[in-house]
Each structure stands twice: as structure tokens, then as C-alpha cells.
XYZ file of C-alpha atoms in Angstrom:
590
model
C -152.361 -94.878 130.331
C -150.424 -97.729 129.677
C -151.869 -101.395 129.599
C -149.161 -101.959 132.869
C -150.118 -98.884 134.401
C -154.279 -100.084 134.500
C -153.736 -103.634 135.423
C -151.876 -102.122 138.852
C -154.859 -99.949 139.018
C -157.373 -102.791 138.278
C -155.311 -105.562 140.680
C -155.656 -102.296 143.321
C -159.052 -101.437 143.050
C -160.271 -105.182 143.298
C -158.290 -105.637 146.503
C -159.955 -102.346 148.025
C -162.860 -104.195 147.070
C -162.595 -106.903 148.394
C -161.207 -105.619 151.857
C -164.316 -104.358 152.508
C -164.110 -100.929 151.983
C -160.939 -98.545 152.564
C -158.703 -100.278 154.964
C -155.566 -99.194 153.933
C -153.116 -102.440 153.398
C -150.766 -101.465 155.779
C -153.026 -103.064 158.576
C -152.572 -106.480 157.025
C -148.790 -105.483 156.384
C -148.225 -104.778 160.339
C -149.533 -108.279 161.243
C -152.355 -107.519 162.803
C -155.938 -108.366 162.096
C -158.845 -106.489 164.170
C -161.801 -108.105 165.141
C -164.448 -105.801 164.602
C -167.942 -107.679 165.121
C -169.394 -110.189 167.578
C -171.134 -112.072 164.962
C -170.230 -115.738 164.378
C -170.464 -115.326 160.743
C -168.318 -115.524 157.938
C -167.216 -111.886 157.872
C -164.780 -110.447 155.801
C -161.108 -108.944 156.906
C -159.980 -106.223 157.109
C -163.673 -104.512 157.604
C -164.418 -101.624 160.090
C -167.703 -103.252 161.051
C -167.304 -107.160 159.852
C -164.487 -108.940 160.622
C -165.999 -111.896 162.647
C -163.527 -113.799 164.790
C -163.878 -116.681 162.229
C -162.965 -114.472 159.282
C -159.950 -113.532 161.140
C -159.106 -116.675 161.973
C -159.440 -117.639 158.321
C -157.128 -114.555 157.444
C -154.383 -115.985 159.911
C -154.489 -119.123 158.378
C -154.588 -118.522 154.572
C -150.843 -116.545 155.229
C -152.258 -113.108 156.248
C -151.369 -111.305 159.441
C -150.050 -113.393 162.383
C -151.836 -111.508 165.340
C -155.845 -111.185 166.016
C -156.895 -108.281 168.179
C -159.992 -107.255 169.374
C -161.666 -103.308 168.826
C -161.871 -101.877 171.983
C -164.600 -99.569 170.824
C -166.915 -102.758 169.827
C -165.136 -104.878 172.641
C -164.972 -102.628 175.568
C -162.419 -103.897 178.281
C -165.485 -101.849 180.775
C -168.317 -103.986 179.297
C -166.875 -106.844 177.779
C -169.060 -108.116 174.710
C -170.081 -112.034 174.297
C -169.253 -113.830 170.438
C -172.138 -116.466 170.457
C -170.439 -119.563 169.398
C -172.777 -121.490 167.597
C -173.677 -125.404 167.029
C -170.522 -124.923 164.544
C -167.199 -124.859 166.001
C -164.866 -122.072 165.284
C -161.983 -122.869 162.486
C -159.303 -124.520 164.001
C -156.079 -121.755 164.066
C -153.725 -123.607 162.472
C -150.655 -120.747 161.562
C -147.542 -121.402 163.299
C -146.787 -118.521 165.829
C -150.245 -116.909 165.268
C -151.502 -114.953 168.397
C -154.925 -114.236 169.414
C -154.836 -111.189 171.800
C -157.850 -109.968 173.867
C -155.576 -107.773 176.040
C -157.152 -104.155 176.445
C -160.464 -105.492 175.324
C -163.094 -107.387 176.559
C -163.828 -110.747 174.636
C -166.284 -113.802 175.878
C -166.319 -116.593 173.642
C -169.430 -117.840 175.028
C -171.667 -121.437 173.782
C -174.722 -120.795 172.325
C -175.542 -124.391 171.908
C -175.031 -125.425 175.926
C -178.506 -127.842 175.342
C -176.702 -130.024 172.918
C -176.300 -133.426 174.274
C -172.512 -133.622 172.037
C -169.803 -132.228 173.790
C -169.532 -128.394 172.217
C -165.852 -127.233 172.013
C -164.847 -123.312 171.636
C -161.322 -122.820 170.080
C -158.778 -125.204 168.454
C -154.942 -124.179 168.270
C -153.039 -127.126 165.969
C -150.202 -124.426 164.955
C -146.492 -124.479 166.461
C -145.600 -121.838 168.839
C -149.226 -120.171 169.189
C -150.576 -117.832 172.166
C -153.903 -117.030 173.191
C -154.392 -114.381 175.818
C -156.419 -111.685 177.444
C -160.109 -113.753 176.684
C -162.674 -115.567 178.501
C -164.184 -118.591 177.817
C -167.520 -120.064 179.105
C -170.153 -122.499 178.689
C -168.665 -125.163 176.529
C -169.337 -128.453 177.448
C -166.666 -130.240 175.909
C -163.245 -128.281 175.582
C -163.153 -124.623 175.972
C -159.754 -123.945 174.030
C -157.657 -127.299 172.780
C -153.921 -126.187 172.589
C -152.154 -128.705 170.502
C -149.493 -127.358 168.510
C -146.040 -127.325 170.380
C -144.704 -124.790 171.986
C -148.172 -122.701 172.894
C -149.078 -120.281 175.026
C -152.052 -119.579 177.496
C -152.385 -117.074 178.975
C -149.570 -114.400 180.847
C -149.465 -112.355 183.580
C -149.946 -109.057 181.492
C -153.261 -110.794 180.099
C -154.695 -113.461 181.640
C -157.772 -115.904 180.184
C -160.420 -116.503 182.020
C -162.628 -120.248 182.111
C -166.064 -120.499 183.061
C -168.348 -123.294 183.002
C -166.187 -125.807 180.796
C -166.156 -129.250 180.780
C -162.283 -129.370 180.143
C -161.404 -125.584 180.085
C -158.052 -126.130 178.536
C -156.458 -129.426 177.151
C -152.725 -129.502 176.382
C -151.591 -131.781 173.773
C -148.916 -130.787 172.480
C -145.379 -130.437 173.961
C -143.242 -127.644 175.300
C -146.614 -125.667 175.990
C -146.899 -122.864 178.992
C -150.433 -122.311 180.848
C -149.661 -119.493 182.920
C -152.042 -116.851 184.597
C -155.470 -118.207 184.053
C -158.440 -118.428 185.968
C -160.219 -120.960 186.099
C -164.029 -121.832 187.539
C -167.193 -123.806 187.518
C -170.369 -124.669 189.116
C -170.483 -128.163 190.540
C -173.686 -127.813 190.669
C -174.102 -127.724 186.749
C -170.765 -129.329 185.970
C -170.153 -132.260 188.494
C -166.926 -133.798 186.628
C -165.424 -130.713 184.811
C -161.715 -130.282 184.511
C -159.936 -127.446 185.308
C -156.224 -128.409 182.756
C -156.057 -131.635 181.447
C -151.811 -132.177 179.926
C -151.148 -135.157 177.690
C -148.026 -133.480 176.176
C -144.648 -133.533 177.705
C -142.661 -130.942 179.142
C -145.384 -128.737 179.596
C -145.018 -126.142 182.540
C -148.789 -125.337 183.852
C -148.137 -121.945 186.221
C -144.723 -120.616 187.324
C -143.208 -117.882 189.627
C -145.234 -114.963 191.278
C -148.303 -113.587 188.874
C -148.029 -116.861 186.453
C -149.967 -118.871 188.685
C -153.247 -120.531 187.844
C -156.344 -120.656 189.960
C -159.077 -123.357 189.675
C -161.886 -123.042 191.753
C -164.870 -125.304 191.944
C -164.207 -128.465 189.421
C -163.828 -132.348 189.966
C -160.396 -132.387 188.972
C -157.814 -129.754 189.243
C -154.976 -131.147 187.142
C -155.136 -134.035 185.067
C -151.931 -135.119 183.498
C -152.920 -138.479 181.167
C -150.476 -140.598 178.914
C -151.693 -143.891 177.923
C -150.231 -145.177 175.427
C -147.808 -142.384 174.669
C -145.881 -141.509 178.627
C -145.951 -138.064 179.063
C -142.755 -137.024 180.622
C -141.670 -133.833 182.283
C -144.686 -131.898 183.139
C -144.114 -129.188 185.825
C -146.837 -127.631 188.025
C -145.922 -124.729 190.197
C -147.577 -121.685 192.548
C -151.150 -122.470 191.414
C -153.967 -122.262 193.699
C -156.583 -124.701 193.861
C -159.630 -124.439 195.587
C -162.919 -126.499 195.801
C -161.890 -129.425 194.187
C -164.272 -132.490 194.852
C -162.038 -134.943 193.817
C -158.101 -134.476 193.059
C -156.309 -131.313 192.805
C -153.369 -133.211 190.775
C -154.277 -136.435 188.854
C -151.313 -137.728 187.515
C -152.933 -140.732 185.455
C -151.671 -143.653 183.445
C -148.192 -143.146 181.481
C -147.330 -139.912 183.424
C -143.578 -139.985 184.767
C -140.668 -136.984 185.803
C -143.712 -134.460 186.815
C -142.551 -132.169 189.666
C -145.338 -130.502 191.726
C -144.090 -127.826 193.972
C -144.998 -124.560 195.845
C -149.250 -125.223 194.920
C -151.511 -124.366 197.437
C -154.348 -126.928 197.870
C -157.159 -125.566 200.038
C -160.591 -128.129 200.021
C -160.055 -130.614 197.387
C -161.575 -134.218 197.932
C -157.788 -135.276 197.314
C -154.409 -133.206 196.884
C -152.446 -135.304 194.463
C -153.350 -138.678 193.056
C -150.671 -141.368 191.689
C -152.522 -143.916 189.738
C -151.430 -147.380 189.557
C -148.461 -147.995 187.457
C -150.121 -150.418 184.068
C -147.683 -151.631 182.152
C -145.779 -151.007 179.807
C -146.845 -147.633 180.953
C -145.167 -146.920 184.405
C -146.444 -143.989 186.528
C -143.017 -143.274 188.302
C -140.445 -140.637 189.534
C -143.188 -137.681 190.018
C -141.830 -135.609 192.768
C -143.871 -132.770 195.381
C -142.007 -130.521 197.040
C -143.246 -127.103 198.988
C -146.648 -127.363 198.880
C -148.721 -126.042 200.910
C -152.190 -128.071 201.797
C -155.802 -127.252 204.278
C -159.116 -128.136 204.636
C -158.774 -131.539 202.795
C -161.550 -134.101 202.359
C -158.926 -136.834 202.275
C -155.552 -137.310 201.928
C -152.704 -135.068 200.676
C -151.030 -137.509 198.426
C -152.244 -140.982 197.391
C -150.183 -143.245 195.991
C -152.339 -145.785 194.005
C -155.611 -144.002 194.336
C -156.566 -146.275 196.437
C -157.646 -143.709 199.916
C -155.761 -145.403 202.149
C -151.875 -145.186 203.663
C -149.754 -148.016 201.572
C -147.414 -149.648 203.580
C -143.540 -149.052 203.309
C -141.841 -151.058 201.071
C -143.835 -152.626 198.983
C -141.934 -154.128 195.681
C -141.906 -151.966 192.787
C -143.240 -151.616 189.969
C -145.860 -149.340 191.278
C -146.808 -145.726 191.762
C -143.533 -143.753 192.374
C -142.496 -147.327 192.973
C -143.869 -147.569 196.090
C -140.878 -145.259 197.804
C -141.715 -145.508 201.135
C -142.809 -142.564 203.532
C -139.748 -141.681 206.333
C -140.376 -142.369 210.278
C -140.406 -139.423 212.482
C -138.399 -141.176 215.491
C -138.316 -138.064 217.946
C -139.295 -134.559 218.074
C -138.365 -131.362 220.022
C -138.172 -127.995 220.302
C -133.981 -128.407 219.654
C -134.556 -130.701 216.639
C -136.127 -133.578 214.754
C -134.853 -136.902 213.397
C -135.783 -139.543 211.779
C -135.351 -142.588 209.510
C -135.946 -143.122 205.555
C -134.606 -144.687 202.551
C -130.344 -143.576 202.400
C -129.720 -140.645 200.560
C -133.474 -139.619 200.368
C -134.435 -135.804 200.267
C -137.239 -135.641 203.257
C -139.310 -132.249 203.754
C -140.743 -131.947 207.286
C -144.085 -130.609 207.175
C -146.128 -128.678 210.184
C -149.282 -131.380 210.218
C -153.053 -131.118 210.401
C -153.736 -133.291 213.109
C -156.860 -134.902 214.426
C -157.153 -137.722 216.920
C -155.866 -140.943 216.234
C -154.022 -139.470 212.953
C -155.530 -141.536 210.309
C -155.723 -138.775 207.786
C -152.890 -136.208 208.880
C -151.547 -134.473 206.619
C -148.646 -131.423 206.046
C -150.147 -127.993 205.964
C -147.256 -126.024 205.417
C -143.310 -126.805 205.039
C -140.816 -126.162 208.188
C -138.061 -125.378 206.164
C -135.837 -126.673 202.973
C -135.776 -130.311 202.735
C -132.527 -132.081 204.486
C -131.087 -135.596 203.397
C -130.632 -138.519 205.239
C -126.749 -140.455 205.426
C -126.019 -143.590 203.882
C -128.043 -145.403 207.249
C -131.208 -143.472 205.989
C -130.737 -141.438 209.179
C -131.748 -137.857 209.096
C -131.900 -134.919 211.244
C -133.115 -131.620 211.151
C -133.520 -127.946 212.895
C -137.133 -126.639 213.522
C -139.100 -124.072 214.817
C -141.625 -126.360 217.035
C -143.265 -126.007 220.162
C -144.356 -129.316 222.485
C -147.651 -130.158 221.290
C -147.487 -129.509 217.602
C -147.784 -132.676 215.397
C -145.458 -133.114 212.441
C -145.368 -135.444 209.217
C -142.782 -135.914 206.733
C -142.097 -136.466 202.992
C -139.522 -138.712 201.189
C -138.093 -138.365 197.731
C -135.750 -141.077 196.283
C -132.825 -140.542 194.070
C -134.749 -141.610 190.755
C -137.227 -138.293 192.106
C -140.308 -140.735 193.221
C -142.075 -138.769 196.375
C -143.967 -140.605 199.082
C -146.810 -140.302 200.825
C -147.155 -138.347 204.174
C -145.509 -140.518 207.133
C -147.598 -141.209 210.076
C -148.128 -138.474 212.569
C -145.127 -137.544 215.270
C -145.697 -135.235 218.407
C -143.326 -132.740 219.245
C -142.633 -133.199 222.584
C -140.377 -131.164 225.468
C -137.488 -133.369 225.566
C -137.992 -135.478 228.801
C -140.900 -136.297 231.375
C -140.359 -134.968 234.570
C -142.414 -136.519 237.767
C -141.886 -135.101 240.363
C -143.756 -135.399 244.343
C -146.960 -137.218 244.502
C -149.621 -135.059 246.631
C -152.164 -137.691 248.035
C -155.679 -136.515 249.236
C -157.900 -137.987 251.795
C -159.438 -140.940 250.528
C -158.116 -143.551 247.492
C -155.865 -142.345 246.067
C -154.498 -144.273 242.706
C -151.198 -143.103 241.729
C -147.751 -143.889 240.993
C -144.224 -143.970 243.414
C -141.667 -142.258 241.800
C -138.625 -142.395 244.521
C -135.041 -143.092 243.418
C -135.145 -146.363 244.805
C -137.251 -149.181 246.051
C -138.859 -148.173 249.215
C -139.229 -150.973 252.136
C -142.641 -150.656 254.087
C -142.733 -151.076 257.780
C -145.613 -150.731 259.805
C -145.192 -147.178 259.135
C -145.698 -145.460 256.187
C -143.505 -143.484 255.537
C -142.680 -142.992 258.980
C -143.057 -139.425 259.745
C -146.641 -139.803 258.073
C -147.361 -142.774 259.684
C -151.462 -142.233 260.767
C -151.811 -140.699 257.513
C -151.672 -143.963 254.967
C -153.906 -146.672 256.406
C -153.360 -148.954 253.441
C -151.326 -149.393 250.177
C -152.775 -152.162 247.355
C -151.169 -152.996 243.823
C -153.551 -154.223 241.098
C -152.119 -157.586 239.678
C -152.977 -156.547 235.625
C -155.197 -158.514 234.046
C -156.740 -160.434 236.939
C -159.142 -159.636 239.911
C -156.143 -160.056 242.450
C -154.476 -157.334 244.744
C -151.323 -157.203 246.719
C -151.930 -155.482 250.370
C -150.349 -153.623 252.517
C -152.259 -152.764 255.866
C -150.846 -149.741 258.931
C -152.908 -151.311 261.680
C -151.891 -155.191 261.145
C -149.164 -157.517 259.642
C -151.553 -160.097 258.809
C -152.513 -160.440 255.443
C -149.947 -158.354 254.171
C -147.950 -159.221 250.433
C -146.826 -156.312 249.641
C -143.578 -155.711 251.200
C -141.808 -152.405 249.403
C -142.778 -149.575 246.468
C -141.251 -149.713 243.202
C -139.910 -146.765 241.468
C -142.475 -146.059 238.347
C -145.191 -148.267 239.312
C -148.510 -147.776 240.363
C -150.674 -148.155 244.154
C -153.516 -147.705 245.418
C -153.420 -145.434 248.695
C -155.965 -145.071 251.391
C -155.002 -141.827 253.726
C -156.542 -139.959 256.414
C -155.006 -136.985 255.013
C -153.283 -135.278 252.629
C -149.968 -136.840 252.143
C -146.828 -135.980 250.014
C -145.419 -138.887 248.395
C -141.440 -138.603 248.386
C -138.879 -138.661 245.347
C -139.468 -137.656 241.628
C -137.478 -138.600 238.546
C -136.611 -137.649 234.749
C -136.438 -139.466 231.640
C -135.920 -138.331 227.670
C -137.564 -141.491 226.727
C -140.888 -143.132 226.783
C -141.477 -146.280 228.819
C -143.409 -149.043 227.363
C -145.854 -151.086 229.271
C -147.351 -154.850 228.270
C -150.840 -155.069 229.402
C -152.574 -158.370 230.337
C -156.222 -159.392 228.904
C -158.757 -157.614 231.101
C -157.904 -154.534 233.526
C -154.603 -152.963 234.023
C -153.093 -150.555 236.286
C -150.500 -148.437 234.423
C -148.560 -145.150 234.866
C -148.146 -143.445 231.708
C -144.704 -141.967 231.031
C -144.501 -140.307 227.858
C -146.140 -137.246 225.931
C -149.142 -136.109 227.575
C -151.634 -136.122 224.653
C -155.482 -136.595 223.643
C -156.314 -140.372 224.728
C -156.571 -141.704 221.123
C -153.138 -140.056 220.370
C -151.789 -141.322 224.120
C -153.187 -144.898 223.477
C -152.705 -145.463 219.347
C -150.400 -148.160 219.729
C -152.934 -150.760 221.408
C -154.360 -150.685 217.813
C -157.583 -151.182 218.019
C -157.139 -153.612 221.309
C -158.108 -151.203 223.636
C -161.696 -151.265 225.115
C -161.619 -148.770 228.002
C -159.577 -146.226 229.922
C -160.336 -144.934 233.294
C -158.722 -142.590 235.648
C -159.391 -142.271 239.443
C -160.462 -138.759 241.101
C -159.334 -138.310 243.942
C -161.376 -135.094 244.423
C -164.373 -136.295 244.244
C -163.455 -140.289 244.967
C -164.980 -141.224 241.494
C -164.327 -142.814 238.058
C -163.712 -140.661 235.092
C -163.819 -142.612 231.846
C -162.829 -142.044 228.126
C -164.523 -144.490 225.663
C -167.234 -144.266 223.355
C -169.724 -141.985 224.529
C -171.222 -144.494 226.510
C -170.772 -143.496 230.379
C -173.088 -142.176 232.186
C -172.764 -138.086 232.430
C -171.915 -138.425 236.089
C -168.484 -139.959 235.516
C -167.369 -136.160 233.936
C -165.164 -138.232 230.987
C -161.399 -136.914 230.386
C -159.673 -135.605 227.210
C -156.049 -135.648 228.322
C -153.560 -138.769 228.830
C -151.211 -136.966 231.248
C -147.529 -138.013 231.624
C -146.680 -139.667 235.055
C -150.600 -139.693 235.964
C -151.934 -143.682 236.754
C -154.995 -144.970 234.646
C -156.866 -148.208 234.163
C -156.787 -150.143 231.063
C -159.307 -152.268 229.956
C -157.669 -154.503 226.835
C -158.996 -157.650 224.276
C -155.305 -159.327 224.338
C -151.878 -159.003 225.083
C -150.292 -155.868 223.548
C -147.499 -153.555 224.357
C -148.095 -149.991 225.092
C -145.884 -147.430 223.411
C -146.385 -143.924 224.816
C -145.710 -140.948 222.792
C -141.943 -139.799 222.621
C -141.811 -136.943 225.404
């Protein structure tokens, strides 16, 4: 034998050796390293029996294969098996385009050191262009899997990774990176301020079209996309689901700009996206939401300034989205919608989740694709709506800054219709509603004339009446009924009041400190929808029976049972309105 000939032999002998054993080297020549052990040990690759995830990891790094797999006979897909990650982190996978692949197997990188009172962190991606798939992660309490090469990938639809129990489960950092597929959990219980994805890289997509969404279930924060002193610029998040969220779904924080949220559905989060205030030289600006879907929120659907209230139009930027104002609903019917907002905005109508008073509406689902106003900032738009529903709308300016949700509008039938007035025996408070101005004799009306006895008119906001009296002249000062307004009828029995009109518009009415009479003519609605416009002015409503010849009264829980309260503001029906000041009534568009 030659001296060539035994140094091959020697050089192949050693590397046998060294491998552990017999794995041929056409395992390491395909690419592939298989994990073979749960240990977190040192190991040694290839080995049938001993190739740790850190060895492999190691292997990757020092120029060996590019992929890490997983033994499905020690890693059974069935019965997934648990790698114990100690008080030592695992080696950082620094390879460019390396892939670690739990797909087919069953692989829980799990912390064994959860007592430690320093965050504990599970895997570390630096390279360019990484993946990691097909694993699941739980227990750390710092960052389950850092991803901050550019260009990496977590997670896909054919293998998805799985988060459990982390206090970040994945952090972003570098650029260009895809999360797609994962799912994502915690226990609020045991982890009150985890975070489901925090980005600080740009142009990072987090979810995508049909299986690449993301779900997050159960943390403080959903999304959290931070710059700081570095803006982070063109972050996309699309068709995830978020669900249980105590504080905000999507946190776009300090130095975050150009991030489009669309087609997410929020479902119980404490908020559904946050804008933080713009600190310069680090603006927060030009993030736009589009198709979302949102229900069952603790507050509102999108703050601008994280401050939990509604900001009002207008104000100068610089600011979040720079303060783009939120559109004006101006009427709403079955046959269409319009509206008012900044000129040449994009507005998205939204189907809203109303309660009483509409402090915290909020869209629940889309009506249909967004529609842009003219150069007036006029807009219009065709809808599927029944009278009743309540709607709220979205603006987006041309630099892409979206606003808040606008303030509640009704839908309504298109016009209020009052027709005859029946009167009862007894008082009878209620409105005229003839064509024209109707003259009173000493008969009223004529052909009825035993059956009204007397006819008084409520000046507003004093003590005083005007009088009208069938059996004598004296004392009379009322002399005719005006179409619209309100009486006061005494009759013997049951009269019908002639006439009846119809208007497409909503008549406002200026009440006097004290009690008014008023006939509502507008959108027949819940009282503190009916009456939002005396802002806070209003101290009681009453409405007459007739049936029964007593009040009914809507306040603050406060009348006696007997009065039989009222939940309905009815259109043409007469009330009385108790008010602090002078202030204009504006019923609902009808």
C-alpha cells in the first residue's frame, strides 16, 4: 500500500470516527442533519442516537449541512417529545439560509429553567434568509424564538409553529421577514403582559392569504410593531385572528410608519389597534386599516394616541396618522348612504356595534369595498341596510393615514310619515298634523263638537298655558292649531284628529330651561340615541298615556315602578322635556 493510498484510509477512518459511528457521509452531503436525541447536551452529528439539537445547530453553523430535521422514530409527530432547554440558551443559528424543520415530527422546545427570575430565551436566528417550521415552543419567559437575520421565515402553512406560554413568543428584528401560520397562546393568568409578535424590522409581512394566518389567543398584546430610534417602515399584517387580548390587538408604537392592517379579525381584545403618539423625530404616521373585521371589544376599535377616548377632527398634525380626521355619516337609508370627509379620502362603511348613546361604537364587519369622496369631501355609497341598523365609517388620506371610527349614524326609512291622530277619552297630549293652520270656533272640529271639551298648549320652559275652552269664550288664548306642534286635549270620547304629513328630514326643536312640550319628528330610536344631541343637558323625559291617564318616564332609574318607564322615542309621538339650559334638539335623520 502506498503512503497516498493509507493517508485516504487514515483521513477516512478518523472521520467515521468521529461521526459517531457508521453514518455514511452522504447524509451530511444531502444537507440535512437529523436530530436524533432530546438531550440538551453537546452531542455529536451525524449519530443515530446523539445528535442533540445543539450539536446540530453547531454542525449548521461550522459549514455543514444547511437543514435540521427531527427523527420521527425518537420525535413522534403522535406523541411529540419535549428538548428540556436548560439555564443555558441554545447556540444562536447563525448560517445564512439554514432551516430548522420539525415538519412530520413532533418537537417541543420546552424551558426547564421557568423559576429563574432572568428572562430565559429558547432559539436565536442571526443568519440571512433562515426558516424555522413545524415546532412548538413553550415556557420561556423572555423570547421564545428571536428571528433577526433578514429575510426569515416562521412558520408556513404546510408546517406551522406553535407558542405557548412565552413572554414574547416571536420577535422580528430583522427586515424582509415572513411570520405566517403560527399559533400562538398563553395563560393570563401566569403571563399577564406576554406578547404574542413583537416587529422592529421593516417590511416584514406577519400572516397573509387563506392558511398563512396567525392566531394569538390569550396575551396582553397581540401585535407590537416598535421603532424608536430606528422607524420601522412597511410592516403588513393580514387575515390573522386575534382573540383574548387584554390590552391591544395591534400596537403600533413609537417610530412605526407605512404599516397596513387589513382583513384581521379582532374578537375580545381590551383595544383593536393602538396609534401611539407621534415623538419626534420619530413620527408614527401613514398606517392604514382596511377590512377588518372587529366584536366583543373592551374598548375601542382604533385609538389614535392611546389615549381611550374619540380625538376630535382636525386637530394639527404632527400626530398619530396626523390626526386625519374620522368622515360624518350625514344620512342613511335603505337606497344609500352619504357622507362628508377629507377630499379625495378612501372611506369604508362599516355595519356598527351599537349601544345606547354610542360612546364606544365601533365597525363589526365591512358593507362593501371602500368608495372615495369628490374634491368637496362628499361621498356616497350603495348598501345593504335595513332602518334600524347603526353604521360607522373609516377615513384614509392620500399619504395612507386611517382614522378612527366616526360617530354612530342610524339607518333610517327615508322620511317620517304622521299620519291621523286617534284621541282617547281623557288628556290626551299629542301633536296636530293638518296641512294647514286650523281656526277654532266654539266647535271643535265641528262635526266632533261634544267630543273635545278643551285644547291647552304648554308655553316651554315656563308654568304658563294657552286655553282653549268648548263651553265658554272667556278665558280663551288660543285661537287656531299649528301644523307639527303639540296640545293638550280633553275629550269625552274617542276622537280622530284630521290631516297627516311627510317629511325626508328631521325637524329640530330649541328647548327653553325647565319643561318643554315637543313632538319628535325624526328616527324613532332608544331615548339616549333619540335625545344625544342635548349633550348631557337633558334631565328628564316624559310621555303621557293616554290609556291609563298616567306619566311614563325615562331617566335614571329613579321613578317609582308605577310610572311603567319607556324605551322607545317614537317619531311624530309628543313628550315632555325637562332641560338645564337652552339647547337645540336634533332628532335622528329618518
Amino acid at each position: 500500500m502506498s503512503a497516498r493510498t493509507g493517508l485516504l484510509l487514515l483521513v477516512a477512518v478518523a472521520a467515521v470516527l468521529a461521526g459517531g459511528g457508521g453514518w455514511p457521509p452522504a447524509a451530511r452531503a444531502a444537507g440535512i442533519v437529523t436530530v436524533t436525541s432530546t438531550a440538551d447536551a453537546a452531542g455529536t452529528c451525524p449519530h443515530p442516537s446523539n445528535c442533540t439539537l445543539r450539536a446540530a445547530i453547531a454542525a449548521v453553523n461550522s459549514g455543514g449541512p444547511s437543514t435540521i430535521r427531527f427523527d420521527p422514530a425518537v420525535f413522534p409527530a403522535a406523541a411529540p417529545a419535549v428538548i428540556s432547554v436548560g439555564s443555558s440558551p441554545l447556540p444562536p443559528l447563525t448560517a445564512d439560509g439554514a432551516t430548522i424543520d420539525g415538519s412530520g415530527s413532533g418537537v417541543i422546545l420546552r424551558s426547564a429553567s421557568a423559576s429563574l427570575s432572568v428572562p430565559h430565551d429558547g432559539l436565536r436566528v442571526t443568519g440571512s434568509g433562515a426558516t424555522i417550521r413545524g415546532l412548538a415552543f413553550e415556557g420561556f419567559s423572555g423570547v421564545c424564538l428571536h428571528a433577526e437575520g433578514t429575510n426569515a421565515t416562521v412558520g408556513s402553512p404546510a408546517a406551522p409553529n406553535r407558542f405557548h406560554d412565552c413572554g414574547v413568543a416571536i420577535r422580528v428584528a430583522g427586515a424582509a421577514g415572513t411570520v405566517a401560520a403560527n399559533d400562538i397562546s398563553a395563560d393570563p393568568a401566569s403571563l399577564p403582559d406576554a406578547i404574542g409578535i413583537l416587529v422592529s424590522g421593516s417590511n416584514v409581512t406577519i400572516g397573509g392569504a387563506g392558511a398563512a394566518r396567525n392566531t394569538i389567543d390569550g396575551t396582553a398584546v397581540g401585535v407590537r410593531v416598535t421603532g424608536g430610534s430606528v422607524p420601522v417602515a412597511g410592516v403588513t399584517i393580514e387575515n390573522n385572528s386575534f382573540r383574548r387580548i387584554s390590552s391591544a390587538c395591534v400596537d403600533l408604537a413609537a417610530g412605526t410608519s407605512g404599516t397596513t392592517v387589513r382583513g384581521n379579525a379582532f374578537e375580545d381584545c381590551g383595544t383593536g389597534i393602538v396609534v401611539a403618539p407621534s415623538v419626534e423625530p420619530a413620527p408614527v404616521d401613514r398606517n392604514s386599516f382596511a377590512a377588518n373585521t372587529f366584536s366583543a371589544l373592551r374598548g375601542l376599535a382604533i385609538d389614535l394616541g392611546a389615549d381611550g377616548l374619540r380625538n376630535p377632527p382636525g386637530q394639527p398634525p404632527p400626530g398619530p396618522n396626523g390626526w386625519v380626521a374620522y368622515p360624518a355619516i350625514t344620512r342613511a337609508t335603505p337606497s344609500g348612504i352619504e357622507g362628508t370627509t377629507c377630499p379625495g379620502c378612501r372611506v369604508e362603511i362599516y355595519l356598527a356595534s351599537h349601544t345606547p348613546g354610542g360612546q364606544t361604537d365601533y365597525g363589526t364587519v365591512p358593507l362593501g369595498p371602500p368608495v372615495t369622496a369628490d374634491a368637496s369631501g362628499r361621498f356616497s355609497a350603495a348598501a345593504m341596510v335595513s332602518p334600524g341598523q347603526w353604521l360607522v365609517a373609516l377615513a384614509t388620506d392620500a399619504q395612507g393615514n386611517t382614522s378612527e371610527f366616526s360617530r354612530p349614524a342610524r339607518v333610517g326609512s327615508g322620511a317620517v310619515v304622521c299620519g291621523n291622530v286617534q284621541l282617547l277619552p281623557g288628556w290626551n297630549h299629542v301633536a296636530y298634523f293638518g296641512s294647514a293652520p286650523l281656526i277654532l270656533g266654539d266647535a271643535f272640529p265641528s262635526a266632533e263638537s261634544p267630543a273635545v271639551t278643551a285644547i291647552y298648549q304648554a308655553v316651554d320652559g315656563t308654568s304658563q298655558y294657552r286655553r282653549w275652552l268648548a263651553a265658554t269664550s272667556a278665558g280663551r288664548t288660543l285661537a287656531a292649531l299649528e301644523p307639527g306642534q303639540e296640545y293638550w286635549f280633553l275629550a269625552t270620547a274617542p276622537v280622530t284628529l284630521p290631516g297627516g304629513f311627510s317629511v325626508s328630514f328631521p325637524v329640530p326643536v330649541t328647548l327653553q330651561p325647565g319643561w318643554n312640550d315637543l313632538v319628535y319628528i325624526g328616527g324613532s330610536a332608544d331615548p339616549r340615541d333619540a335625545l344625544a344631541s342635548l349633550e348631557g343637558k337633558l334631565l328628564e323625559v316624559a310621555k303621557w298615556d293616554a290609556g291609563t291617564q298616567r306619566w311614563r318616564r325615562f331617566g335614571d332609574g329613579t321613578a317609582p315602578a308605577w310610572t311603567a318607564g319607556f324605551d322607545l322615542v317614537e317619531a311624530c309621538a309628543t313628550y315632555q322635556v325637562r332641560v338645564s339650559e337652552t339647547v337645540t334638539l336634533q332628532p335622528l335623520q329618518p
